[in-house]
Coordinates of C-alpha atoms in Angstrom, one line a residue:
Chain A
M15 CA 9.7 -20.4 -38.5
Y16 CA 6.2 -21.8 -38.5
L17 CA 3.8 -22.3 -35.6
N18 CA 0.7 -24.3 -36.2
G19 CA 1.2 -23.8 -40.0
V20 CA 1.5 -20.0 -39.5
E21 CA 4.6 -18.3 -40.7
I22 CA 6.4 -16.3 -38.0
E23 CA 8.3 -13.6 -39.8
E24 CA 11.9 -13.2 -39.0
T25 CA 11.5 -9.6 -37.7
F26 CA 11.1 -7.7 -34.5
A27 CA 8.8 -5.3 -32.7
E28 CA 10.4 -2.0 -31.8
A29 CA 9.5 -0.9 -28.4
F30 CA 10.2 2.3 -26.5
K31 CA 11.1 3.5 -23.0
M32 CA 8.2 4.7 -21.0
W33 CA 7.4 5.3 -17.4
G34 CA 4.8 3.1 -15.7
S35 CA 2.7 2.9 -12.6
R36 CA 0.2 0.5 -11.1
V37 CA -3.0 1.7 -9.4
I38 CA -5.2 -0.6 -7.3
I39 CA -8.8 0.5 -7.3
T40 CA -11.2 -1.1 -4.8
A41 CA -14.9 -0.6 -4.3
C42 CA -17.9 -2.1 -2.4
N43 CA -18.2 -4.7 -5.1
A44 CA -16.4 -5.9 -8.2
R45 CA -18.8 -4.1 -10.5
W46 CA -18.0 -0.7 -9.1
A47 CA -14.3 -1.3 -9.0
M48 CA -14.5 -2.3 -12.7
I49 CA -16.6 0.8 -13.5
A50 CA -13.9 3.0 -11.9
A51 CA -11.1 1.2 -13.6
T52 CA -12.8 1.3 -17.0
T53 CA -13.5 5.0 -16.7
M54 CA -10.0 5.7 -15.6
T55 CA -8.5 3.9 -18.5
G56 CA -10.9 5.4 -21.1
F57 CA -9.4 7.4 -24.0
A58 CA -5.9 6.2 -23.2
T59 CA -5.1 4.1 -26.2
S60 CA -2.0 6.0 -27.5
V61 CA 0.3 8.7 -26.3
I62 CA -0.1 10.2 -29.7
G63 CA -3.5 11.6 -29.0
C64 CA -4.3 10.7 -25.3
K65 CA -1.1 11.8 -23.5
C66 CA -0.9 8.4 -21.8
E67 CA -1.6 4.8 -22.3
A68 CA -3.6 2.9 -19.7
G69 CA -5.4 -0.3 -19.3
I70 CA -6.8 -2.9 -16.9
E71 CA -4.1 -5.3 -15.9
G72 CA -6.6 -7.6 -14.2
V73 CA -8.6 -8.3 -11.1
A74 CA -6.7 -7.5 -7.9
T75 CA -6.8 -10.0 -5.2
D76 CA -5.7 -9.4 -1.6
T77 CA -6.4 -5.7 -1.8
P78 CA -5.2 -3.4 1.1
D79 CA -8.8 -2.8 2.4
G80 CA -10.0 -6.3 1.6
R81 CA -12.6 -5.3 -0.9
P82 CA -12.9 -6.3 -4.5
G83 CA -10.3 -4.6 -6.6
V84 CA -9.0 -4.0 -10.1
S85 CA -5.4 -3.3 -11.1
V86 CA -4.7 -0.6 -13.6
L87 CA -1.5 0.2 -15.4
L88 CA -0.8 3.7 -16.7
F89 CA 2.2 4.7 -18.9
T90 CA 3.6 8.0 -20.2
P91 CA 6.6 8.7 -22.4
G92 CA 8.1 11.2 -19.9
K93 CA 8.8 10.9 -16.2
E94 CA 7.2 14.3 -15.5
D95 CA 4.0 13.4 -17.3
L96 CA 3.1 10.4 -15.2
P97 CA 2.0 12.3 -12.0
K98 CA 0.0 14.7 -14.1
R99 CA -1.9 12.0 -15.9
L100 CA -2.5 10.1 -12.7
M101 CA -3.7 13.2 -10.9
E102 CA -6.2 13.9 -13.8
R103 CA -7.5 10.3 -14.1
I104 CA -7.7 9.4 -10.4
G105 CA -9.1 12.8 -9.6
Q106 CA -11.8 12.8 -12.3
C107 CA -12.5 9.1 -12.6
V108 CA -11.8 7.3 -9.3
L109 CA -12.4 10.0 -6.7
T110 CA -15.8 10.7 -8.3
C111 CA -16.8 7.0 -8.5
P112 CA -19.1 5.8 -5.7
T113 CA -17.5 3.7 -2.9
T114 CA -14.0 3.5 -4.4
A115 CA -10.6 3.7 -2.7
C116 CA -7.3 3.9 -4.5
F117 CA -3.9 2.4 -3.6
N118 CA -0.4 2.2 -4.9
G119 CA 0.3 -1.1 -6.5
L120 CA 4.0 -0.6 -7.4
D121 CA 6.8 -1.0 -4.9
S122 CA 9.4 1.5 -6.1
P123 CA 11.9 3.9 -4.6
L124 CA 10.6 6.5 -7.1
T125 CA 7.3 7.9 -5.9
M126 CA 4.7 10.5 -6.8
P127 CA 2.6 12.4 -4.2
I128 CA -0.8 11.6 -5.8
G129 CA -2.9 11.3 -2.7
G130 CA -0.7 13.9 -1.2
Q131 CA -2.0 16.4 -3.8
L132 CA -5.6 15.1 -4.2
R133 CA -6.1 15.5 -0.5
F134 CA -6.5 19.2 -0.9
F135 CA -9.9 18.4 -2.4
G136 CA -10.8 17.9 1.3
D137 CA -10.6 21.6 1.9
S138 CA -8.7 21.0 5.2
F139 CA -11.2 18.4 6.4
Q140 CA -9.0 15.6 5.1
A141 CA -7.3 13.4 7.6
S142 CA -4.1 11.4 7.2
K143 CA -3.5 7.9 8.6
L144 CA -0.2 6.1 8.8
V145 CA -0.7 2.4 8.5
G146 CA 2.2 0.0 8.3
G147 CA 4.5 2.8 7.3
R148 CA 2.3 3.9 4.4
R149 CA 0.4 7.1 4.6
F150 CA -3.2 7.3 3.5
W151 CA -5.6 10.2 3.1
R152 CA -9.2 10.1 4.1
I153 CA -11.0 12.7 2.0
P154 CA -14.6 13.5 3.0
V155 CA -17.0 13.4 0.0
M156 CA -20.8 13.6 -0.3
E157 CA -21.2 9.8 -0.4
G158 CA -18.9 9.2 2.6
E159 CA -15.2 9.1 2.4
F160 CA -12.6 8.6 -0.3
L161 CA -9.4 6.8 0.8
I162 CA -6.3 7.2 -1.2
E163 CA -2.6 6.4 -0.6
E164 CA -0.3 9.3 -0.4
K165 CA 2.4 8.1 -2.7
F166 CA 2.3 6.0 -5.9
G167 CA 5.4 4.2 -7.2
M168 CA 6.8 4.8 -10.7
Q169 CA 9.4 2.9 -12.7
R170 CA 10.9 2.7 -16.1
A171 CA 8.7 0.7 -18.4
V172 CA 8.4 -0.5 -22.0
G173 CA 5.7 0.7 -24.4
G174 CA 4.8 -0.2 -28.0
G175 CA 5.6 -3.9 -28.0
N176 CA 3.5 -5.3 -30.8
F177 CA 2.8 -7.9 -33.3
L178 CA 0.7 -8.0 -36.5
I179 CA -1.8 -10.8 -37.4
L180 CA -2.1 -11.2 -41.1
G181 CA -5.2 -13.3 -42.0
E182 CA -7.1 -14.6 -45.0
D183 CA -10.2 -12.5 -44.1
A184 CA -11.4 -10.0 -41.6
E185 CA -13.5 -12.6 -39.6
V186 CA -10.7 -15.0 -38.9
T187 CA -8.2 -12.3 -38.3
L188 CA -10.4 -10.8 -35.6
R189 CA -11.0 -14.2 -34.1
A190 CA -7.3 -14.7 -33.9
A191 CA -6.7 -11.3 -32.4
E192 CA -9.4 -12.0 -29.8
C193 CA -7.8 -15.3 -28.9
A194 CA -4.4 -13.5 -28.5
A195 CA -5.9 -10.7 -26.4
A196 CA -7.7 -13.1 -24.1
A197 CA -4.5 -15.1 -23.6
M198 CA -2.4 -12.0 -23.0
R199 CA -4.8 -10.6 -20.4
Q200 CA -3.7 -13.5 -18.1
A201 CA -0.1 -12.3 -18.3
P202 CA 0.9 -10.0 -15.4
G203 CA 2.6 -6.6 -15.7
V204 CA 1.2 -5.7 -19.1
I205 CA -1.8 -4.0 -20.7
L206 CA -3.2 -3.9 -24.2
P207 CA -4.3 -0.2 -24.4
F208 CA -6.4 -0.4 -27.6
P209 CA -10.1 -1.2 -27.8
G210 CA -10.5 -4.8 -26.7
G211 CA -6.7 -5.0 -26.9
I212 CA -6.8 -4.8 -30.7
V213 CA -5.7 -2.1 -33.2
R214 CA -7.1 -2.1 -36.7
S215 CA -5.3 1.2 -37.7
G216 CA -1.7 0.6 -37.2
S217 CA 0.4 3.7 -38.1
K218 CA 3.7 4.6 -39.5
T219 CA 5.6 7.6 -38.2
S220 CA 5.3 9.9 -41.2
S221 CA 2.6 11.5 -43.3
R222 CA 2.3 13.3 -46.6
Y223 CA 0.5 16.0 -44.5
K224 CA 2.9 18.3 -42.6
A225 CA 0.6 18.7 -39.6
L226 CA 0.5 15.0 -38.9
I227 CA 3.2 12.9 -37.1
A228 CA 1.6 9.6 -37.9
S229 CA -0.5 8.2 -40.6
T230 CA -2.0 4.9 -41.8
N231 CA 0.5 2.0 -42.2
D232 CA -0.2 1.7 -46.0
A233 CA 2.2 -1.2 -46.4
Y234 CA -0.2 -3.3 -44.4
C235 CA -3.5 -1.9 -45.8
P236 CA -5.0 -4.6 -48.1
T237 CA -7.0 -2.0 -50.1
L238 CA -3.7 -0.4 -51.1
R239 CA -2.1 -3.5 -52.5
G240 CA -1.0 -2.7 -56.0
I241 CA -0.7 1.1 -55.4
T242 CA 1.8 1.1 -52.6
D243 CA 4.9 -0.8 -51.5
T244 CA 2.9 -3.6 -49.8
A245 CA 4.1 -5.9 -47.1
L246 CA 1.2 -8.3 -47.5
P247 CA 1.7 -11.8 -49.0
E248 CA -0.8 -13.3 -51.4
G249 CA -4.0 -14.4 -49.8
V250 CA -3.9 -11.9 -46.9
N251 CA -7.0 -9.6 -46.8
S252 CA -7.0 -8.3 -43.3
V253 CA -4.4 -7.3 -40.7
L254 CA -4.9 -6.5 -37.0
E255 CA -2.3 -5.4 -34.5
I256 CA -1.8 -6.1 -30.8
V257 CA 0.0 -3.4 -28.9
I258 CA 1.6 -4.2 -25.5
D259 CA 2.8 -1.9 -22.8
G260 CA 4.5 -3.5 -19.8
L261 CA 6.3 -2.7 -16.6
D262 CA 9.4 -4.3 -17.9
L263 CA 10.8 -6.0 -21.0
A264 CA 10.4 -9.5 -19.7
A265 CA 6.7 -8.9 -19.2
V266 CA 6.2 -7.6 -22.7
E267 CA 8.2 -10.5 -24.1
E268 CA 6.1 -13.0 -22.2
A269 CA 2.9 -11.4 -23.3
T270 CA 4.2 -11.5 -26.9
R271 CA 5.0 -15.2 -26.6
V272 CA 1.6 -16.0 -25.2
G273 CA -0.3 -13.8 -27.7
V274 CA 1.5 -15.0 -30.8
R275 CA 0.9 -18.6 -29.9
A276 CA -2.8 -18.0 -29.3
A277 CA -3.1 -16.1 -32.6
C278 CA -1.8 -19.0 -34.7
I279 CA -5.1 -20.5 -35.8
P280 CA -6.2 -21.8 -39.2
G281 CA -6.8 -18.9 -41.6
I282 CA -3.9 -16.9 -40.4
R283 CA -1.1 -16.7 -42.9
R284 CA 1.6 -14.8 -41.1
I285 CA 2.6 -13.1 -37.8
S286 CA 4.7 -10.0 -38.3
A287 CA 5.7 -7.0 -36.1
G288 CA 6.0 -3.3 -36.5
N289 CA 9.4 -1.6 -36.4
Y290 CA 11.2 1.4 -37.8
G291 CA 14.3 -0.5 -38.8
G292 CA 15.7 -0.4 -35.3
T293 CA 16.3 3.3 -35.5
L294 CA 13.8 4.7 -33.1
G295 CA 13.0 2.3 -30.2
Q296 CA 15.3 1.3 -27.4
F297 CA 14.0 -2.3 -27.3
Q298 CA 13.8 -5.0 -30.0
I299 CA 11.5 -7.9 -29.4
H300 CA 12.4 -10.5 -32.0
L301 CA 9.4 -12.7 -32.6
C302 CA 11.3 -16.0 -33.4
R303 CA 13.7 -15.6 -30.5
V304 CA 10.8 -14.9 -28.1
L305 CA 8.9 -17.9 -29.3
E306 CA 12.0 -20.1 -29.0
G307 CA 12.5 -18.8 -25.5
Q308 CA 15.8 -17.2 -26.4
A309 CA 14.8 -13.6 -25.6
Chain B
M248 CA 20.9 -13.8 22.0
T249 CA 21.4 -12.6 25.5
T250 CA 19.4 -14.1 28.4
L251 CA 18.9 -12.4 31.7
Q252 CA 17.5 -14.5 34.5
L253 CA 16.2 -12.5 37.5
K254 CA 17.9 -13.8 40.6
D255 CA 16.0 -12.0 43.4
L256 CA 13.1 -9.6 43.3
P257 CA 14.6 -6.3 44.4
E258 CA 13.0 -4.7 47.5
V259 CA 12.7 -1.3 45.7
P260 CA 12.1 -0.8 42.0
L261 CA 15.1 -1.3 39.8
E262 CA 15.7 1.4 37.1
A263 CA 17.3 -0.7 34.3
E264 CA 17.4 1.6 31.3
S265 CA 20.6 -0.3 30.3
I266 CA 18.5 -3.4 29.4
S267 CA 18.4 -2.5 25.7
P268 CA 19.8 -4.1 22.5
D269 CA 21.6 -0.8 21.9
R270 CA 23.6 -1.3 25.1
F271 CA 24.1 -5.0 24.7
I272 CA 25.3 -5.4 21.1
G273 CA 29.0 -6.2 20.9
K274 CA 29.4 -6.9 24.6
T275 CA 30.3 -10.1 26.4
A276 CA 28.2 -11.5 29.1
D277 CA 30.6 -10.1 31.8
E278 CA 30.5 -6.7 30.2
I279 CA 26.7 -6.8 30.1
A280 CA 26.6 -7.8 33.8
A281 CA 28.7 -4.8 34.6
L282 CA 26.2 -2.3 33.0
P283 CA 24.8 0.2 35.5
V284 CA 21.4 0.2 37.1
N285 CA 19.8 2.3 39.8
V286 CA 18.2 0.6 42.8
G287 CA 16.7 3.0 45.1
N288 CA 19.3 5.7 45.8
R289 CA 22.3 3.6 45.0
K290 CA 24.0 2.6 41.9
A291 CA 24.5 -1.1 41.1
C292 CA 25.2 -3.3 38.2
L293 CA 22.9 -5.7 36.2
G294 CA 24.9 -8.7 37.3
E295 CA 23.8 -8.1 40.9
F296 CA 20.2 -8.9 40.0
F297 CA 20.4 -11.0 36.9
A298 CA 22.3 -14.1 35.8
V299 CA 23.6 -13.1 32.4
S300 CA 24.3 -15.5 29.6
G301 CA 24.7 -15.3 25.8
D302 CA 26.6 -13.4 23.2
G303 CA 25.4 -9.8 23.3
G304 CA 23.4 -9.9 20.1
P305 CA 20.4 -7.8 19.2
E306 CA 18.0 -10.2 20.9
I307 CA 17.4 -10.1 24.6
V308 CA 15.3 -12.6 26.7
L309 CA 14.3 -11.6 30.2
E310 CA 13.1 -14.3 32.5
G311 CA 11.3 -13.9 35.9
D312 CA 8.8 -11.5 37.4
L313 CA 10.2 -8.1 36.4
A314 CA 7.2 -6.1 37.7
R315 CA 9.6 -4.0 39.7
V316 CA 12.1 -3.5 36.9
K317 CA 11.5 -0.2 35.3
L318 CA 12.6 1.3 31.9
I319 CA 13.2 -2.0 30.1
G320 CA 14.0 -1.1 26.5
A321 CA 13.5 2.6 27.1
G322 CA 15.0 4.6 24.2
M323 CA 16.0 1.5 22.3
T324 CA 16.4 1.9 18.5
Q325 CA 16.9 -1.7 17.3
G326 CA 16.7 -5.4 18.1
Q327 CA 14.2 -7.3 20.1
I328 CA 13.4 -7.8 23.8
H329 CA 11.2 -10.7 25.0
V330 CA 10.1 -10.5 28.6
R331 CA 8.9 -13.9 29.7
G332 CA 6.9 -12.6 32.6
N333 CA 5.7 -9.2 33.8
A334 CA 7.5 -5.9 33.3
G335 CA 7.6 -2.8 35.3
M336 CA 6.9 0.9 34.6
H337 CA 8.1 2.8 31.6
L338 CA 8.7 -0.3 29.4
G339 CA 9.9 0.9 26.0
A340 CA 9.4 4.6 26.9
G341 CA 10.8 6.8 24.2
M342 CA 11.9 3.9 22.1
R343 CA 12.6 4.6 18.4
G344 CA 12.8 1.2 16.9
G345 CA 12.9 -2.6 17.5
R346 CA 10.4 -4.8 19.1
I347 CA 9.4 -5.6 22.7
M348 CA 7.2 -8.6 23.5
V349 CA 5.9 -9.1 27.0
D350 CA 4.2 -12.4 28.0
G351 CA 2.7 -10.9 31.1
A352 CA 1.5 -7.6 32.4
V353 CA 3.3 -4.2 32.4
G354 CA 3.2 -1.2 34.7
D355 CA 2.3 2.4 33.9
W356 CA 3.8 4.5 31.1
A357 CA 4.6 1.6 28.8
G358 CA 5.6 3.1 25.4
A359 CA 5.3 6.6 26.8
E360 CA 6.5 9.1 24.2
M361 CA 7.8 6.3 21.9
Q362 CA 8.8 7.4 18.5
G363 CA 8.9 4.1 16.6
G364 CA 9.1 0.4 17.1
H365 CA 6.6 -2.2 18.2
I366 CA 5.4 -3.2 21.6
H367 CA 3.2 -6.2 22.1
I368 CA 1.9 -6.9 25.7
R369 CA 0.1 -10.2 26.1
G370 CA -1.3 -9.3 29.5
N371 CA -2.7 -6.1 30.9
A372 CA -1.1 -2.6 30.7
G373 CA -1.1 0.0 33.4
H374 CA -2.0 3.6 33.2
C375 CA -0.8 6.2 30.6
L376 CA 0.0 3.6 27.9
G377 CA 1.8 5.5 25.0
A378 CA 1.0 8.8 26.7
G379 CA 3.0 11.9 27.1
Y380 CA 4.7 12.7 30.3
R381 CA 3.3 15.4 32.5
G382 CA 4.2 18.7 30.9
S383 CA 5.1 17.2 27.6
P384 CA 3.3 18.6 24.5
K385 CA 2.9 15.2 22.9
G386 CA 2.9 11.6 23.7
M387 CA 3.6 8.6 21.4
N388 CA 4.7 9.8 18.0
R389 CA 4.9 6.8 15.6
G390 CA 5.1 3.1 16.4
V391 CA 2.6 0.4 17.4
I392 CA 1.5 -0.8 20.9
I393 CA -0.7 -3.8 21.1
V394 CA -2.2 -4.9 24.4
D395 CA -4.1 -8.2 24.4
G396 CA -5.6 -7.5 27.8
D397 CA -6.9 -4.4 29.5
A398 CA -5.3 -1.0 29.8
G399 CA -5.5 1.5 32.6
N400 CA -6.5 5.2 32.4
E401 CA -5.2 7.8 30.0
A402 CA -4.1 5.4 27.2
G403 CA -2.9 7.4 24.3
T404 CA -3.0 10.7 26.0
A405 CA -1.6 13.5 23.8
M406 CA -0.4 11.0 21.2
R407 CA 0.7 12.6 18.0
R408 CA 1.1 9.6 15.6
G409 CA 1.0 5.9 15.8
L410 CA -1.3 3.1 16.7
I411 CA -2.5 1.7 20.0
V412 CA -4.7 -1.4 20.0
I413 CA -6.3 -2.6 23.3
G414 CA -7.9 -6.0 23.1
G415 CA -9.7 -5.8 26.4
N416 CA -11.1 -2.8 28.3
S417 CA -9.6 0.6 28.5
G418 CA -9.9 3.0 31.4
D419 CA -10.9 6.6 31.7
F420 CA -9.6 9.4 29.5
T421 CA -8.6 7.1 26.6
G422 CA -7.2 9.3 23.8
A423 CA -7.5 12.4 25.9
F424 CA -5.7 15.4 24.4
M425 CA -4.8 13.4 21.3
I426 CA -3.2 15.4 18.5
A427 CA -3.5 12.6 15.9
G428 CA -3.0 8.9 15.6
T429 CA -5.3 6.0 16.2
V430 CA -6.5 4.1 19.3
V431 CA -8.5 0.9 18.8
V432 CA -10.4 -0.6 21.8
F433 CA -12.1 -3.9 21.4
G434 CA -13.5 -3.9 24.9
E435 CA -15.4 -1.4 27.1
L436 CA -14.2 2.2 27.4
G437 CA -14.1 4.2 30.6
E438 CA -15.3 7.7 31.2
R439 CA -14.4 10.8 29.1
T440 CA -13.0 9.1 26.1
G441 CA -11.3 11.5 23.7
A442 CA -11.6 14.5 26.1
A443 CA -10.0 17.5 24.4
L444 CA -9.0 15.4 21.4
K445 CA -7.9 17.7 18.5
R446 CA -7.5 15.2 15.7
G447 CA -7.1 11.5 15.5
T448 CA -9.3 8.5 15.8
V449 CA -10.7 6.4 18.6
V450 CA -12.3 3.2 17.4
A451 CA -14.8 1.7 19.8
F452 CA -16.3 -1.8 19.3
K453 CA -18.5 -1.4 22.4
P454 CA -20.6 1.8 22.7
P455 CA -18.8 4.2 24.9
R456 CA -20.4 6.9 27.1
L457 CA -19.6 9.9 25.0
L458 CA -18.9 13.4 26.2
P459 CA -21.5 16.0 25.2
S460 CA -18.8 17.8 23.3
Y461 CA -18.9 15.1 20.6
R462 CA -21.4 15.6 17.7
Y463 CA -23.0 12.7 15.8
A464 CA -22.0 13.0 12.1
C465 CA -23.2 9.9 10.2
T466 CA -23.3 6.1 10.1
Y467 CA -21.2 4.7 7.3
A468 CA -18.6 2.1 6.3
P469 CA -15.2 3.9 5.9
P470 CA -12.8 1.9 3.7
F471 CA -10.1 3.0 6.1
M472 CA -11.4 0.6 8.7
G473 CA -11.0 -2.4 6.3
L474 CA -7.5 -1.3 5.7
L475 CA -6.8 -0.9 9.4
L476 CA -8.4 -4.1 10.6
R477 CA -6.5 -6.1 7.9
H478 CA -3.3 -4.4 9.1
L479 CA -4.1 -5.4 12.7
A480 CA -4.7 -9.0 11.6
G481 CA -1.3 -8.9 10.0
L482 CA 0.2 -7.8 13.2
G483 CA -1.2 -10.8 15.0
V484 CA -4.3 -9.1 16.6
A485 CA -7.2 -11.4 16.8
V486 CA -9.9 -9.4 15.0
P487 CA -13.3 -11.1 15.4
E488 CA -14.9 -11.9 12.0
A489 CA -18.0 -9.9 12.8
Y490 CA -15.9 -6.7 13.1
L491 CA -14.8 -7.0 9.5
H492 CA -18.3 -6.2 8.5
G493 CA -20.8 -3.6 9.8
R494 CA -20.8 0.1 9.9
Y495 CA -19.6 2.9 12.2
R496 CA -21.3 5.8 13.9
R497 CA -19.0 8.7 13.5
Y498 CA -18.9 11.3 16.3
S499 CA -16.8 14.4 15.6
G500 CA -15.0 16.2 18.4
D501 CA -13.9 17.2 20.8
M502 CA -15.6 20.5 20.2
T503 CA -13.9 21.9 23.3
A504 CA -10.7 21.5 21.3
L505 CA -10.1 21.7 17.5
G506 CA -12.9 19.3 16.8
K507 CA -11.3 17.6 13.8
G508 CA -11.0 14.2 15.5
E509 CA -13.5 11.4 15.7
I510 CA -14.8 8.5 17.7
L511 CA -16.0 5.7 15.5
V512 CA -18.4 3.3 17.2
W513 CA -19.0 0.0 15.5
E514 CA -22.4 -1.3 14.7
A515 CA -23.2 -4.9 13.8
A516 CA -24.2 -5.5 10.2

C-alpha cells in the first residue's frame, strides 16, 4: 500500500513479551520532575546493554500529591528483573533528586514492594502512612522528606515494536523520524526508549564475532549496498528506526499507526519493519493491517 | 433500603447494637422489628421503639433524635447507615466496614476501636472519638472518621492506624497515647495534644499549646500533606484553599514516650 506516496511494505514488526511498570514522579515544579524522570530513564535504551528499557511517557496530570509530575514507563524481559531495575533507578535517580516524590501509576494485582524496600534507607526513622488504602513511606532525607508509595504495579507488556524509515537522504529521513516521534509521544502507554525516540543503528540478532549477540543490520546499511544482501531500494541513502515499548499490544499498534502516518513525508521512499521471520517474537505487528485499522 | 422511624424517645438509653446492615440483610420488616435491644435492665425489641419499613437491604435510614440510642452500627462490616438526626454513644464502635453518615451530633466513643469503614458526622462528636476503651492497648485501627463540627476530649486516643479529621475544634488530649495513624484538626486544639504519643501524626491548622516534651525539628513542605489534603478533598472534606499551600512546623515527640511521632503545625505561605 502507499500512504502520501510512500510505500508501506507488506511486512511486520516482530515484538516480544516484556514486563512493564509505570512510575509517577512529582516535584516542586515541572522542571525538577522532568530532571528526575530524565535521570531515571537515562542509559535505558535497550535490554541488550542496559538491563531494561525506560522512557518518559509524558506529563502526568492530576498527580497524587497535586504537584507537577512526569510519567515514566520501565520494561524488562523478565518478571524478576523489574523490581531490581526499579529499585536501582528510583533509589539512585529519584530518591536523590531534590523535592521529588514517587508514586505507582499502574493499577495491577501484581505488585512489587519498591517503597517497602527503599524505606530502609530511613534507618528506622521512616514513617508509613495509609491513605485511601494505599501505603506510603515518608523517608527523612537531608533536604526534607522523600515520599514513595510502598507497592508498584507490574503487568505483561510488549517490547520491540518498530518500523524503519527509508529515505532519500539523511536530512529528510531524520526529519521524518522526528515527526514520527513527536506524534507518537502523544500516544498513551508507550515509550520510545532510544535517543530522541530514534535509532540509527538497528541490529540483527547475530554476529560474525562469537562474543556478540547482536550486530549492525547490514541489510539496511546504505554503505554496504553492493557487498551485502541489501534490503534497500534504489534511491534510499539513509534509514532510521523507531522502537516502541508499550504496556499492551494495542498501545504499540496505535503508536505504530500514528508514527508511520507522521513519517510519510516527501523524500521518504518506503516504510518497513524489523522482524526475524516470525521465529523469535510473540507478537507480529503488520504495518498495512495496522494502518488499515484491521489489527 | 430499611427505614427506622423513632416513635418515642426512650426514658433511659437504648442499646441497639442490632441496628446494623449485617443484622438487617435478608430480613423482612417484621423480622427486623423483632430484633433485640436492651433498654435499661430489660430486654425489648426494635419494633417497640421504631416504626420499621423497607426490604432489609444493606442500606438503613434512621429518622428522629437518636441521641439516647447507643451502639448504632457497632461492629458492622458492610452496608450503609444514614442517621437523619443525632446519634448516641458508641456509634460505629468496633466497625470493620461499611459507611455511617450522621446528619446531626453524636455522643461519646463514636468509632471507638473501629477496624475499618467510614464514619462521617456532620455535627459535633463527643469525647473519645476513635479512641480505645479503658484498658485496651489500642484504639481505632484502620478506617476513616470525619467530623464536620467539634470533637470532645481524647479524640484518637491510642489509635493504631486510620485517619480522623475534625473540621472544628478538638478538646484536650487529642491524639494522646497514639501508636500510629493521623489526626487532622482544622480548628483549635485543647490542652496536652499528643501526650505520650509514640508514632503517628497530629496535623494542626491553628497553633496548639504544645507540651514541653515536643521538640521543634524544622519548617518544611512535606509532599505527604499534599497527598493527604487531596485525599481529604476527595472524601468530601472542605479543605480551605489556603491550606493547600504553606509550610509546616514539625515538632517531634512525645519524648516521654517513643518520640517517633510528630505534630505538624501549618504556617501560611
